[in-house]
Short mmCIF file of C-alpha atoms and ligand atoms in Angstrom, two decimals:
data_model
loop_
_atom_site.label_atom_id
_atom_site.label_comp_id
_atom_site.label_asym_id
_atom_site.label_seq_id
_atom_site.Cartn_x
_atom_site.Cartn_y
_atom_site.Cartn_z
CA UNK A 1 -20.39 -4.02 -32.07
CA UNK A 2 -20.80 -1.04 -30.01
CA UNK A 3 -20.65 2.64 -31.08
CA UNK A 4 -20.28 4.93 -27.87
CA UNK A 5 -20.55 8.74 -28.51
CA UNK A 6 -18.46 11.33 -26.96
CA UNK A 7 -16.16 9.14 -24.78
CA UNK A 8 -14.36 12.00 -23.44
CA UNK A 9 -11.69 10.64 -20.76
CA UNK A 10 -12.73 6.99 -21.17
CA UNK A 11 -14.41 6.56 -18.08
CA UNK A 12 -17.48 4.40 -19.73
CA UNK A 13 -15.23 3.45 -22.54
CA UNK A 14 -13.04 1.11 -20.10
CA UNK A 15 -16.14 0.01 -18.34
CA UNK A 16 -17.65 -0.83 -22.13
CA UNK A 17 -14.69 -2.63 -23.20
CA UNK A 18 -14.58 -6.01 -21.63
CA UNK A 19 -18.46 -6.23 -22.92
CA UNK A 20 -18.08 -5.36 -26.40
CA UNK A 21 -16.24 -7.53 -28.94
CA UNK A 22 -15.97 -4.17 -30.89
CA UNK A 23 -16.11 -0.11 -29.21
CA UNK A 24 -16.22 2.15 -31.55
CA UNK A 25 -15.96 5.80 -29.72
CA UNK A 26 -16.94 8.71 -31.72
CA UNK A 27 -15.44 11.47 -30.24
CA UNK A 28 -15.53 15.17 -31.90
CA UNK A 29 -12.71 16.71 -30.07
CA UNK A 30 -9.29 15.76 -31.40
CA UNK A 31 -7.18 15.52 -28.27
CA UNK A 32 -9.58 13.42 -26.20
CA UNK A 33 -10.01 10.92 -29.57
CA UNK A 34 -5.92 10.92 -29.43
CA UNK A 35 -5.38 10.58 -26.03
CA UNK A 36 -8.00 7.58 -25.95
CA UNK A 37 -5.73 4.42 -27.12
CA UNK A 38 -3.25 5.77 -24.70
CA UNK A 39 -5.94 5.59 -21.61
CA UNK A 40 -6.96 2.21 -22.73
CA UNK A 41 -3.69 0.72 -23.08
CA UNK A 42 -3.10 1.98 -19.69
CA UNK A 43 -6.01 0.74 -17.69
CA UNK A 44 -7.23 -2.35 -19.85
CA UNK A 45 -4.23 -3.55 -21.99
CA UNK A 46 -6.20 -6.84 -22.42
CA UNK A 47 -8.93 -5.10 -24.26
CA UNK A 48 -7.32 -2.37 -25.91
CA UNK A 49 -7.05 -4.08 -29.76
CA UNK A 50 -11.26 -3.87 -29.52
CA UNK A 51 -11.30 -0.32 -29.68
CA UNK A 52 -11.49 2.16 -32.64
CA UNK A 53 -11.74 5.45 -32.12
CA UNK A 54 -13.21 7.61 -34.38
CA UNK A 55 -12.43 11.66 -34.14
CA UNK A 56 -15.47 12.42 -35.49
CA UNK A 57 -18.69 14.70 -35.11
CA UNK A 58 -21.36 12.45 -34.20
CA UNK A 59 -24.43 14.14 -36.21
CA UNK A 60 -22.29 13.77 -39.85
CA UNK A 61 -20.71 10.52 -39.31
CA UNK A 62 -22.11 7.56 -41.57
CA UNK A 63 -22.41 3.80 -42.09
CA UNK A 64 -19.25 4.13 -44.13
CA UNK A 65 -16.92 5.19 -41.21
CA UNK A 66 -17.49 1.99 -39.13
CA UNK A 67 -15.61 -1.70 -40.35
CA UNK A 68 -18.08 -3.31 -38.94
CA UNK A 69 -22.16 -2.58 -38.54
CA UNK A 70 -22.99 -1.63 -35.53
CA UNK A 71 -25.34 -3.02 -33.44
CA UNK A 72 -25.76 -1.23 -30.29
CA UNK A 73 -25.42 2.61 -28.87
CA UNK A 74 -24.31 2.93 -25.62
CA UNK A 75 -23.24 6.69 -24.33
CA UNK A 76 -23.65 9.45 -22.16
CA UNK A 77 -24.57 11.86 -24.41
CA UNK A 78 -23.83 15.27 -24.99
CA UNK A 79 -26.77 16.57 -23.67
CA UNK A 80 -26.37 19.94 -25.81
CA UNK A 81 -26.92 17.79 -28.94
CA UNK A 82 -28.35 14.06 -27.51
CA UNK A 83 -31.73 14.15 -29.24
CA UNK A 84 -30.47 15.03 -32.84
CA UNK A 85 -27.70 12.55 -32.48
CA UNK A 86 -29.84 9.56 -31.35
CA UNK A 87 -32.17 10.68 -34.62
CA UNK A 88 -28.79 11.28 -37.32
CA UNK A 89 -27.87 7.39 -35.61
CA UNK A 90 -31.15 5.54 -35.63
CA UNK A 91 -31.15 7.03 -39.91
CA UNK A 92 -27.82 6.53 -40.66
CA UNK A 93 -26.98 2.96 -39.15
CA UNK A 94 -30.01 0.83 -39.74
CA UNK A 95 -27.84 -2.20 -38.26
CA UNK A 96 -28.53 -0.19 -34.42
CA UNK A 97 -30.78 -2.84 -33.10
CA UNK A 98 -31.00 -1.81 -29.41
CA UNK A 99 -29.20 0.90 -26.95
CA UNK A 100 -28.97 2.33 -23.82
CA UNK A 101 -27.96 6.19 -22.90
CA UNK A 102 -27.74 8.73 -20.04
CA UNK A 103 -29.03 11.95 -21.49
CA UNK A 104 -30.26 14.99 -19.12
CA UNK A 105 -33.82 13.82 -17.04
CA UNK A 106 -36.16 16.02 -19.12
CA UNK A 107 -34.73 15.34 -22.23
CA UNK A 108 -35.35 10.86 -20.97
CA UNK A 109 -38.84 11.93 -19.87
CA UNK A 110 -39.15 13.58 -23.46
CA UNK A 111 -37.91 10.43 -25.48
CA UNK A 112 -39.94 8.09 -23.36
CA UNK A 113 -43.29 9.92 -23.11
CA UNK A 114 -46.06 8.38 -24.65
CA UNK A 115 -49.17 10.34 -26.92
CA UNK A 116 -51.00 12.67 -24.21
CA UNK A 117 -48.49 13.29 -21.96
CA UNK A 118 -47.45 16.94 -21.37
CA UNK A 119 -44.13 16.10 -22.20
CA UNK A 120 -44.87 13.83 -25.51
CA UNK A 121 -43.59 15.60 -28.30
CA UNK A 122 -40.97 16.15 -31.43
CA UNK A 123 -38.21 13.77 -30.08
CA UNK A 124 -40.67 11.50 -28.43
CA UNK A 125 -42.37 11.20 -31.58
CA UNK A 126 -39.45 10.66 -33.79
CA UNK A 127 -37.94 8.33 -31.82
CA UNK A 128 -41.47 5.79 -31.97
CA UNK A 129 -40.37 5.92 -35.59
CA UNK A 130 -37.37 3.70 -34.88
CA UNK A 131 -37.75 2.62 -31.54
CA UNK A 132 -39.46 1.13 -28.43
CA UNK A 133 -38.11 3.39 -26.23
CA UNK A 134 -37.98 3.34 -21.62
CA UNK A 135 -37.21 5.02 -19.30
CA UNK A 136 -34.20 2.61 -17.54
CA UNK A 137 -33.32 5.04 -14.69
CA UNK A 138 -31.83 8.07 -13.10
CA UNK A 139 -28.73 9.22 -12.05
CA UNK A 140 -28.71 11.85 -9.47
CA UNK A 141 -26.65 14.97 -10.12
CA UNK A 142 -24.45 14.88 -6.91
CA UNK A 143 -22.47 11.16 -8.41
CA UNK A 144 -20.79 13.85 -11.51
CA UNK A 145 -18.18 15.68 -9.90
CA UNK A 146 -18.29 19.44 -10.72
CA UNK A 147 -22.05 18.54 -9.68
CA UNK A 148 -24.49 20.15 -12.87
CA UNK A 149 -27.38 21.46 -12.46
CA UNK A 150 -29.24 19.11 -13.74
CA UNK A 151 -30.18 15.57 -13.27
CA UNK A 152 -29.66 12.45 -15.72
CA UNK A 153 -31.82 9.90 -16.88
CA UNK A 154 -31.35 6.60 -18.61
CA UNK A 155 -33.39 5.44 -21.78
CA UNK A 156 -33.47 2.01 -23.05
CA UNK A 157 -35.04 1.82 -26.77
CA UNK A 158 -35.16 -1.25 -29.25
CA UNK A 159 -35.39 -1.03 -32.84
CA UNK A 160 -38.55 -1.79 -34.33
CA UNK A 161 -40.31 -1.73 -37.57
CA UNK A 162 -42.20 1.58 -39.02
CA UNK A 163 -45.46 1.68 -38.70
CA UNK A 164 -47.43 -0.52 -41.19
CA UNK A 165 -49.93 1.42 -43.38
CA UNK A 166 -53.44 0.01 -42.16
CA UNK A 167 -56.32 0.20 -44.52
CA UNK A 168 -57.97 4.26 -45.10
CA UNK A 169 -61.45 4.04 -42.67
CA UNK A 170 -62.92 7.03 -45.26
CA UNK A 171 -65.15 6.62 -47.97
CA UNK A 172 -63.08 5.90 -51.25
CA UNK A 173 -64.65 9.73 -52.70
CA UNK A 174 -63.07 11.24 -49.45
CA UNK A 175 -59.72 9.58 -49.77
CA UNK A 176 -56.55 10.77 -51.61
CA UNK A 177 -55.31 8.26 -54.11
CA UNK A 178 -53.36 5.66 -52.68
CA UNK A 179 -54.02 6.96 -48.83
CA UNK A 180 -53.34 4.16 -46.31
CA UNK A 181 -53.71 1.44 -49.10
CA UNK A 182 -52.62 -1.81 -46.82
CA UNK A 183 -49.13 -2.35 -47.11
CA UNK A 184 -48.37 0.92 -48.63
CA UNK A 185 -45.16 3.38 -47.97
CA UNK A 186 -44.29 6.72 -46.27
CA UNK A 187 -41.06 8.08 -46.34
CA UNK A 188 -39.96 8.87 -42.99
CA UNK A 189 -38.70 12.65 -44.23
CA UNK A 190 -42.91 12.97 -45.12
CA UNK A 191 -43.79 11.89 -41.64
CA UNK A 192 -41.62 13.96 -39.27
CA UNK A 193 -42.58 17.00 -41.94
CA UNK A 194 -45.94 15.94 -40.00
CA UNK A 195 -44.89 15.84 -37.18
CA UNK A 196 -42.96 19.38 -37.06
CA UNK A 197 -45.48 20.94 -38.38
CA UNK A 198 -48.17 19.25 -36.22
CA UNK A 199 -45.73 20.44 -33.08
CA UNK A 200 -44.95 23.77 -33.86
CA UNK A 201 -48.25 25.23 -32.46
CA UNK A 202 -48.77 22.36 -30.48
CA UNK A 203 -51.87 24.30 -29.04
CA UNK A 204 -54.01 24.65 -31.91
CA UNK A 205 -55.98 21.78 -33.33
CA UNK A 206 -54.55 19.66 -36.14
CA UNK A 207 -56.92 21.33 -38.53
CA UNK A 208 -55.54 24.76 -37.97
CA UNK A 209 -51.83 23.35 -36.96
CA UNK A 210 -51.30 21.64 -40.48
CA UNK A 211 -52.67 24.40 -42.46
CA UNK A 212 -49.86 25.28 -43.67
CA UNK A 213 -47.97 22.05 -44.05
CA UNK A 214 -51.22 20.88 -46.50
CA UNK A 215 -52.02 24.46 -47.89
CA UNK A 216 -55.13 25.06 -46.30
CA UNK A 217 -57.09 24.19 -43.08
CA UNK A 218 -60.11 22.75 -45.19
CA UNK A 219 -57.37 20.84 -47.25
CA UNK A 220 -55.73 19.77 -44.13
CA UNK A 221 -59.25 18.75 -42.88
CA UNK A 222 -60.21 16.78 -45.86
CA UNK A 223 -56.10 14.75 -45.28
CA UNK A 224 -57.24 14.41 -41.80
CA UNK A 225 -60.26 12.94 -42.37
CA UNK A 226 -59.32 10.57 -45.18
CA UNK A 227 -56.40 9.54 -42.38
CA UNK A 228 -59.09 8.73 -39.90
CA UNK A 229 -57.59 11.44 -37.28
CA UNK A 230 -59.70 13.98 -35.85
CA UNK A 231 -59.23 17.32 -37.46
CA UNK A 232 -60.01 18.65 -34.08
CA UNK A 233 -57.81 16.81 -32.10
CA UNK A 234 -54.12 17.90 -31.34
CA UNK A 235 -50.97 16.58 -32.15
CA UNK A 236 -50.27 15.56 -28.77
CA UNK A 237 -52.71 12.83 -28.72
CA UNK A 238 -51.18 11.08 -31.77
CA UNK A 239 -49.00 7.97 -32.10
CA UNK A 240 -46.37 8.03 -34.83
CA UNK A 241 -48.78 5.24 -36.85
CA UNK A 242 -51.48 8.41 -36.74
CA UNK A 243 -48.76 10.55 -38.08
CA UNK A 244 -47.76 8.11 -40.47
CA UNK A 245 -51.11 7.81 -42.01
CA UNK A 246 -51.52 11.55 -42.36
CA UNK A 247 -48.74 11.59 -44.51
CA UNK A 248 -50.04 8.94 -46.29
CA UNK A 249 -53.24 10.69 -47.21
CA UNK A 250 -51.12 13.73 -48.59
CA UNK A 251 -49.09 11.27 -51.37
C1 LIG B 301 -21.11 14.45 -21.43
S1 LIG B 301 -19.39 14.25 -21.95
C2 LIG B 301 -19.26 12.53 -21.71
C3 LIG B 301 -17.89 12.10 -21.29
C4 LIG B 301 -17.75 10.62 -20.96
N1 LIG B 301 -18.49 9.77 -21.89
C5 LIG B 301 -18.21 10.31 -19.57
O1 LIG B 301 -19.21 9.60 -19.42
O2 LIG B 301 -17.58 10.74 -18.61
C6 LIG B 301 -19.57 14.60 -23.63
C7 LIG B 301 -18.45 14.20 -24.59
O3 LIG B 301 -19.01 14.24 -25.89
C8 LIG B 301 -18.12 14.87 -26.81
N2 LIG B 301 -18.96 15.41 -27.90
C9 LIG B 301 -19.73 16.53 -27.87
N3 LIG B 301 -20.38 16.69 -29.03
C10 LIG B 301 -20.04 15.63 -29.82
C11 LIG B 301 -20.38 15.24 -31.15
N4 LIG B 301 -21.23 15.97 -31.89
N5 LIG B 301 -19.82 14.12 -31.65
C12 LIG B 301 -18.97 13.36 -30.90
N6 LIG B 301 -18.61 13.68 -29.63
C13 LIG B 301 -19.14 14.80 -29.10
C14 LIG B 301 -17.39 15.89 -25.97
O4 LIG B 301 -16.17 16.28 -26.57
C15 LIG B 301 -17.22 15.12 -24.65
O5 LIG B 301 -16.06 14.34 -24.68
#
């Protein structure tokens, strides 16, 4: 059960087809959705009663417009809008196990990096959330005819598990109630407020960064210490799990 985004003119659609007991291709402009079954039928008759086509914009769709779950994402992305669609995708269809997709090279080398890299950052971060993400290639610019002007990159992620809550390494008198109990919750919305907030002056320390976010920089302090994070350190240097349990320590 494949979802592809944006098939346009069906090139990676046909080559999809023969590999996929199901496409679905979710494409938001309504006279390349409705000239899709006609290109199919064309080239790959044999394979054309897998495909549904969706005319649909990608960041609203939901579970609900898809007969079957899906189970794996495989596009070229619109680069103007690839990150927030992976993100909307990875929410919305919790059945998206695994997936591969050609987005512009900085914006692979962005979903890929890991904590401390100069490019590890919002989408990098967001995507650990979901995913075990890689870098699975690049495509030159010169094999897209009009060449862009940039190059393309291919990332390979696979679903996994949000980060477990591990047990608060503060004193119980430091700790906020409940922080990074074992076993315990954090809403995803709670942890990429973190992380947007830890990101949008990615230069200053955490203490200072999340000031706002926990209404003070000695209150964000006291959250980063009960989370076990450095209030010094930078949100750069944090794994989602680190994020996770900052969150946790606001609750
Ligand atoms: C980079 S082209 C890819 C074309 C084709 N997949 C290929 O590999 O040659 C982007 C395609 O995504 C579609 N698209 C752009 N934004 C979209 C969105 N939000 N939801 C669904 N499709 C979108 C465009 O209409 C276009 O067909």
């Amino acid at each position: 059960m494949v979802v592809e985004v944006g098939p346009g003119l069906g090139s990676l659609t046909l080559a999809l087809l023969p590999a996929a007991r199901r496409l679905y291709a979710v494409e938001i402009d309504p006279r390349l959705a409705a000239r899709l079954p006609a290109t199919v039928a064309g080239h790959a008759p044999q394979h054309a009663d897998r495909l549904r086509v969706l005319a649909a914009d990608a960041l609203r769709i939901g579970a609900d417009a898809f007969a079957e779950p899906p189970t794996a994402l495989v596009a070229n992305l619109p680069y103007n809008v690839a990150v927030p669609v992976l993100l909307h995708l990875l929410s919305q269809l919790p059945t998206l196990a695994h997936g591969l997709i050609m987005v512009q090279q900085e914006v692979a080398d962005r979903l890929t990096a890991g904590p401390g890299s100069r490019t590890y950052g919002v989408p990098s971060a967001k995507l650990a959330w979901y995913a075990a993400a890689r870098s699975a290639g690049s495509v030159g610019r010169s094999v897209f005819w009009p060449v862009p002007n940039v190059d393309s990159g291919l990332v390979a992620f696979t679903r996994h598990d949000p980060p477990a809550m591990p047990a608060a390494p503060a004193p119980p008198d430091e700790a906020a109630p409940g922080a990074g109990a074992p076993g315990a919750t954090v809403s995803r919305e709670a942890v990429f407020a973190v992380v947007d907030a830890a990101f949008a002056q990615r230069r200053k320390t955490l203490r200072a960064a999340l000031g706002r976010w926990a209404g003070s920089p000695p209150r964000a302090e006291q959250l980063l210490r009960s989370a076990g994070v450095n209030p010094s350190a930078r949100g750069e240097s944090l794994t989602i799990a680190e994020f996770a349990r900052i969150a946790a320590a606001a609750r």
